[in-house]
């Protein structure tokens, strides 16, 4: 891995600091006009920034940046590899959609929720970009904390005791997660004296403390990422948050945790991937796929159903650990991106449903209201990707994961991938069938939410189409997909 | 790549674009929707006619687009493609006319015709697929695009039948997906090749057998083969034009077509026979033929009786494929067209009876021939055809199948054919006796034919089915075309 040139360094710095700084300025000058328009402009600029960064990456390959000219182990480093770049793309795309959406859905004039969302979302946005670029275990800890604290606050935006309850639960899990993660980092540091990922990778240690440290860190991150079986907070928190916040939480925040697990297991701790511990992680992933899907099939509220779907879909990412190949990593990357896009689309569409009908009960979808056709179409397209129907992005991810499983002789993971897709199809179909039902005679009173503003109907559709189109673009994107196991991310 | 050679793509896009445009037009613009529908259907028919002639002249057609390394969306047009594609293009036009008449003034026509076009696009795509992956894409698209059509009425019973439909067909899709991934894992990507692209040396015999069975079961769900048939009689809740399409061209035919591809172009008949899988195909098909016919005897609901008849009749195709050898293959493949023409006629007529006089059950059909002479004439023609009265289309099928059975030393085939013919007569003749010879109930209007938009398509398909039998010796008749295909397989 080489050191980055100045354009890459400048772009990375912008991605990390621009949202935070803009958020500070908006905090000091909270004018509704500025609060609504500035984030949209920034999101467009940062999306362009990621495009430029991808161009740079094509020439340079994986790079690290020594901030202020001080390289590790003492200085703070950032690193950019294919996996990180894919995540930055995901953040940029979801950020643009969500900021445009909130301009109409949560107007800044609406007081606490409108202002609060922006002031929390801007630092969260920075923290996510930084999390994907961070290159040492302690900075990762700091960023995980920043992500958790802003994310927890987003859950409380609409107030009410239930939202506070859900947020408290989230907070307890996050706190426990931080403790375990930090414990793991401390054990590792005591043993090796290193925190920088690429240096850890370069000098693997055979000490028995290493598996212990990895176990602690994995458990900690899993609690924050709501990986089965430590997922208990997610369904409540993601269902209670405002829909735009749910989109960010389900599409980006938990993906960040799962990303970190993949980064660690397939990076500095590769030696353990492919072993029995990795099989256990894979089994937890598969169990999460089954459990989350079955729970999703039992919900009567749309947002709860989508939240359980997140628990299920995160399970796929863990399958990359026992497979531990370049193909599996590609599949996991594609899955993280396509799921993030599709899930954000799903939640924004749910927000539209609530706006139009006043609630998110599944039966409401069957009240014969024509205006619901738009959100339903979004859910159909995003759902096709979640269920892995060809040729969507979700399909391509599952294809690669299943192919990697067969290539390594572990056919049972291929069966899990195919079966998980079937379960996802079941809960997506369950949502859509309400939309196809004939309205009941004595049915629901139509709630008059007026027509949907255009800024609320296009972002979810664009995200859903992007998730679906990802499958058609896998070949074109090949230069940017992880071709080799990232080595923390060395050679 | 020149525009002429990419003809399969244009044909696919014709229906795909029609679908998108119809969705975009919305519910209210009835005239524009009818125009788009009829223009697309006739335009497609012209393109298919051009391509049919081109294939007859030996021109090459093809279009390929890489989606991911090793995954190509590949379309082509060989003689087998044209068999299904021509059938679907002709019947799409007629069914569109019928559906416009049938759904006059009912709600959700935008949704109906949008998915209707999507379903036809999926059928064209599946028939033009040049590799397993492409076939899978359209196989799944067909499932999801027909579901909203099946549950169009949206009542609770209909939704329950729709769930059954989805569970069966999506599970079939998952099995096919698993098999496809498996084939890619052992043999890499490859196009359909006459004689099969697997040589049999890629993997141990047990693996090949497992892959064959996975894909055969997956595709077999769509052909409604015993014991995977329960969705088809349940799907009779669909509106008549949908049943007509489902039973004649779309779902079950893509299944039968897929079995032909699987046996001839993936494994090759020789390898299939070496694995003894042809016995499985022929055995299951023979049993399904008798079982479906027997169940049809006791079904009082007209559409349900027709559905059981489809279960039985579609298995003639698989029977011919399983027996192997030129005459049996001819008999099987030609039934793809023959059964389509006859069965669509029967469903059109069933729709006319229920639309015009509210007749849904066989027991209500007394005197239907006097009230609706034209409709019942078409019905009678098709029923005699399916029974196999010489020289109608069904007779041609049975003749070649029997010939093939005897030639291959499978004398039991003749027994199956005779038994099936007797059963066919036993469930069709009572209908005809009631319709023509029993007195109509006194409360029914003396003579009232169905509306022209409903009657003309039925008469045309009945005439086509007569032609397929009487004019079997003419060039471009289904029989001659199938002889042309079979030459390719058995060179």
PDB file of C-alpha atoms in Angstrom, chain A residues 208-310:
ATOM      1  CA  UNK A 208      -3.436 -16.662  22.420  1.00  0.00           C
ATOM      2  CA  UNK A 209      -4.466 -13.126  23.350  1.00  0.00           C
ATOM      3  CA  UNK A 210      -5.264 -12.383  19.713  1.00  0.00           C
ATOM      4  CA  UNK A 211      -8.352 -14.620  19.420  1.00  0.00           C
ATOM      5  CA  UNK A 212      -9.563 -13.252  22.752  1.00  0.00           C
ATOM      6  CA  UNK A 213      -9.118  -9.694  21.559  1.00  0.00           C
ATOM      7  CA  UNK A 214     -10.875 -10.420  18.270  1.00  0.00           C
ATOM      8  CA  UNK A 215     -13.716 -12.119  20.121  1.00  0.00           C
ATOM      9  CA  UNK A 216     -14.247  -9.123  22.378  1.00  0.00           C
ATOM     10  CA  UNK A 217     -14.103  -6.637  19.519  1.00  0.00           C
ATOM     11  CA  UNK A 218     -16.451  -8.748  17.409  1.00  0.00           C
ATOM     12  CA  UNK A 219     -18.999  -9.047  20.181  1.00  0.00           C
ATOM     13  CA  UNK A 220     -18.802  -5.321  20.844  1.00  0.00           C
ATOM     14  CA  UNK A 221     -19.307  -4.359  17.226  1.00  0.00           C
ATOM     15  CA  UNK A 222     -22.028  -6.973  16.801  1.00  0.00           C
ATOM     16  CA  UNK A 223     -24.013  -5.365  19.622  1.00  0.00           C
ATOM     17  CA  UNK A 224     -23.809  -2.022  17.887  1.00  0.00           C
ATOM     18  CA  UNK A 225     -24.612  -3.545  14.491  1.00  0.00           C
ATOM     19  CA  UNK A 226     -27.517  -5.583  15.871  1.00  0.00           C
ATOM     20  CA  UNK A 227     -26.188  -8.848  14.518  1.00  0.00           C
ATOM     21  CA  UNK A 228     -28.206 -11.859  15.628  1.00  0.00           C
ATOM     22  CA  UNK A 229     -28.373 -12.843  18.539  1.00  0.00           C
ATOM     23  CA  UNK A 230     -27.515  -9.394  19.989  1.00  0.00           C
ATOM     24  CA  UNK A 231     -30.033  -7.571  17.803  1.00  0.00           C
ATOM     25  CA  UNK A 232     -32.688  -6.945  20.481  1.00  0.00           C
ATOM     26  CA  UNK A 233     -32.681  -3.159  20.253  1.00  0.00           C
ATOM     27  CA  UNK A 234     -32.920  -2.748  16.491  1.00  0.00           C
ATOM     28  CA  UNK A 235     -36.558  -3.496  15.640  1.00  0.00           C
ATOM     29  CA  UNK A 236     -37.850  -1.023  18.219  1.00  0.00           C
ATOM     30  CA  UNK A 237     -35.353   1.720  17.490  1.00  0.00           C
ATOM     31  CA  UNK A 238     -35.657   1.545  13.714  1.00  0.00           C
ATOM     32  CA  UNK A 239     -39.424   1.394  13.863  1.00  0.00           C
ATOM     33  CA  UNK A 240     -39.747   4.375  16.228  1.00  0.00           C
ATOM     34  CA  UNK A 241     -37.365   6.748  14.503  1.00  0.00           C
ATOM     35  CA  UNK A 242     -38.685   9.165  11.861  1.00  0.00           C
ATOM     36  CA  UNK A 243     -38.612   7.351   8.505  1.00  0.00           C
ATOM     37  CA  UNK A 244     -35.761   9.427   7.091  1.00  0.00           C
ATOM     38  CA  UNK A 245     -33.726   8.573  10.173  1.00  0.00           C
ATOM     39  CA  UNK A 246     -34.694   4.889   9.897  1.00  0.00           C
ATOM     40  CA  UNK A 247     -33.377   4.927   6.343  1.00  0.00           C
ATOM     41  CA  UNK A 248     -30.018   6.170   7.585  1.00  0.00           C
ATOM     42  CA  UNK A 249     -29.972   3.814  10.567  1.00  0.00           C
ATOM     43  CA  UNK A 250     -30.848   0.664   8.634  1.00  0.00           C
ATOM     44  CA  UNK A 251     -29.085   1.524   5.399  1.00  0.00           C
ATOM     45  CA  UNK A 252     -25.844   2.950   6.777  1.00  0.00           C
ATOM     46  CA  UNK A 253     -25.311   2.783  10.525  1.00  0.00           C
ATOM     47  CA  UNK A 254     -25.661  -0.955  11.129  1.00  0.00           C
ATOM     48  CA  UNK A 255     -23.904  -1.633   7.826  1.00  0.00           C
ATOM     49  CA  UNK A 256     -20.957   0.261   9.319  1.00  0.00           C
ATOM     50  CA  UNK A 257     -20.735  -2.253  12.152  1.00  0.00           C
ATOM     51  CA  UNK A 258     -20.946  -5.265   9.882  1.00  0.00           C
ATOM     52  CA  UNK A 259     -18.347  -3.615   7.647  1.00  0.00           C
ATOM     53  CA  UNK A 260     -15.959  -3.370  10.577  1.00  0.00           C
ATOM     54  CA  UNK A 261     -16.331  -7.059  11.385  1.00  0.00           C
ATOM     55  CA  UNK A 262     -15.520  -7.989   7.804  1.00  0.00           C
ATOM     56  CA  UNK A 263     -12.619  -5.541   7.812  1.00  0.00           C
ATOM     57  CA  UNK A 264     -11.130  -7.119  10.918  1.00  0.00           C
ATOM     58  CA  UNK A 265     -11.771 -10.779  10.097  1.00  0.00           C
ATOM     59  CA  UNK A 266     -10.600 -10.602   6.515  1.00  0.00           C
ATOM     60  CA  UNK A 267      -7.861  -8.074   7.305  1.00  0.00           C
ATOM     61  CA  UNK A 268      -5.469  -8.295  10.249  1.00  0.00           C
ATOM     62  CA  UNK A 269      -7.068 -11.475  11.588  1.00  0.00           C
ATOM     63  CA  UNK A 270      -7.274 -13.446   8.351  1.00  0.00           C
ATOM     64  CA  UNK A 271      -5.604 -16.387  10.026  1.00  0.00           C
ATOM     65  CA  UNK A 272      -8.811 -17.006  11.985  1.00  0.00           C
ATOM     66  CA  UNK A 273     -11.156 -16.650   9.018  1.00  0.00           C
ATOM     67  CA  UNK A 274     -11.881 -19.997   7.460  1.00  0.00           C
ATOM     68  CA  UNK A 275     -11.437 -21.741  10.813  1.00  0.00           C
ATOM     69  CA  UNK A 276     -14.072 -23.052  13.221  1.00  0.00           C
ATOM     70  CA  UNK A 277     -14.608 -19.597  14.745  1.00  0.00           C
ATOM     71  CA  UNK A 278     -15.561 -18.305  11.308  1.00  0.00           C
ATOM     72  CA  UNK A 279     -17.991 -21.191  10.879  1.00  0.00           C
ATOM     73  CA  UNK A 280     -19.655 -20.082  14.100  1.00  0.00           C
ATOM     74  CA  UNK A 281     -19.895 -16.513  12.795  1.00  0.00           C
ATOM     75  CA  UNK A 282     -21.405 -17.820   9.570  1.00  0.00           C
ATOM     76  CA  UNK A 283     -23.894 -19.893  11.555  1.00  0.00           C
ATOM     77  CA  UNK A 284     -24.895 -16.798  13.539  1.00  0.00           C
ATOM     78  CA  UNK A 285     -25.414 -14.991  10.230  1.00  0.00           C
ATOM     79  CA  UNK A 286     -27.568 -17.791   8.834  1.00  0.00           C
ATOM     80  CA  UNK A 287     -29.568 -18.009  12.061  1.00  0.00           C
ATOM     81  CA  UNK A 288     -30.123 -14.253  11.878  1.00  0.00           C
ATOM     82  CA  UNK A 289     -31.377 -14.622   8.303  1.00  0.00           C
ATOM     83  CA  UNK A 290     -33.939 -17.188   9.373  1.00  0.00           C
ATOM     84  CA  UNK A 291     -34.950 -15.488  12.624  1.00  0.00           C
ATOM     85  CA  UNK A 292     -35.219 -11.982  11.157  1.00  0.00           C
ATOM     86  CA  UNK A 293     -37.277 -13.211   8.223  1.00  0.00           C
ATOM     87  CA  UNK A 294     -39.645 -15.224  10.389  1.00  0.00           C
ATOM     88  CA  UNK A 295     -40.154 -12.234  12.668  1.00  0.00           C
ATOM     89  CA  UNK A 296     -40.737 -10.026   9.629  1.00  0.00           C
ATOM     90  CA  UNK A 297     -43.458 -12.428   8.536  1.00  0.00           C
ATOM     91  CA  UNK A 298     -45.273 -11.923  11.844  1.00  0.00           C
ATOM     92  CA  UNK A 299     -45.349  -8.135  12.043  1.00  0.00           C
ATOM     93  CA  UNK A 300     -48.458  -6.089  11.437  1.00  0.00           C
ATOM     94  CA  UNK A 301     -46.613  -2.772  11.205  1.00  0.00           C
ATOM     95  CA  UNK A 302     -44.649  -1.983   8.080  1.00  0.00           C
ATOM     96  CA  UNK A 303     -41.692  -0.290   9.760  1.00  0.00           C
ATOM     97  CA  UNK A 304     -41.257  -3.108  12.243  1.00  0.00           C
ATOM     98  CA  UNK A 305     -41.283  -5.558   9.352  1.00  0.00           C
ATOM     99  CA  UNK A 306     -38.608  -3.604   7.512  1.00  0.00           C
ATOM    100  CA  UNK A 307     -36.521  -3.408  10.674  1.00  0.00           C
ATOM    101  CA  UNK A 308     -36.625  -7.190  11.116  1.00  0.00           C
ATOM    102  CA  UNK A 309     -35.681  -7.524   7.490  1.00  0.00           C
ATOM    103  CA  UNK A 310     -32.516  -5.596   8.343  1.00  0.00           C
TER     104      UNK A 310
END
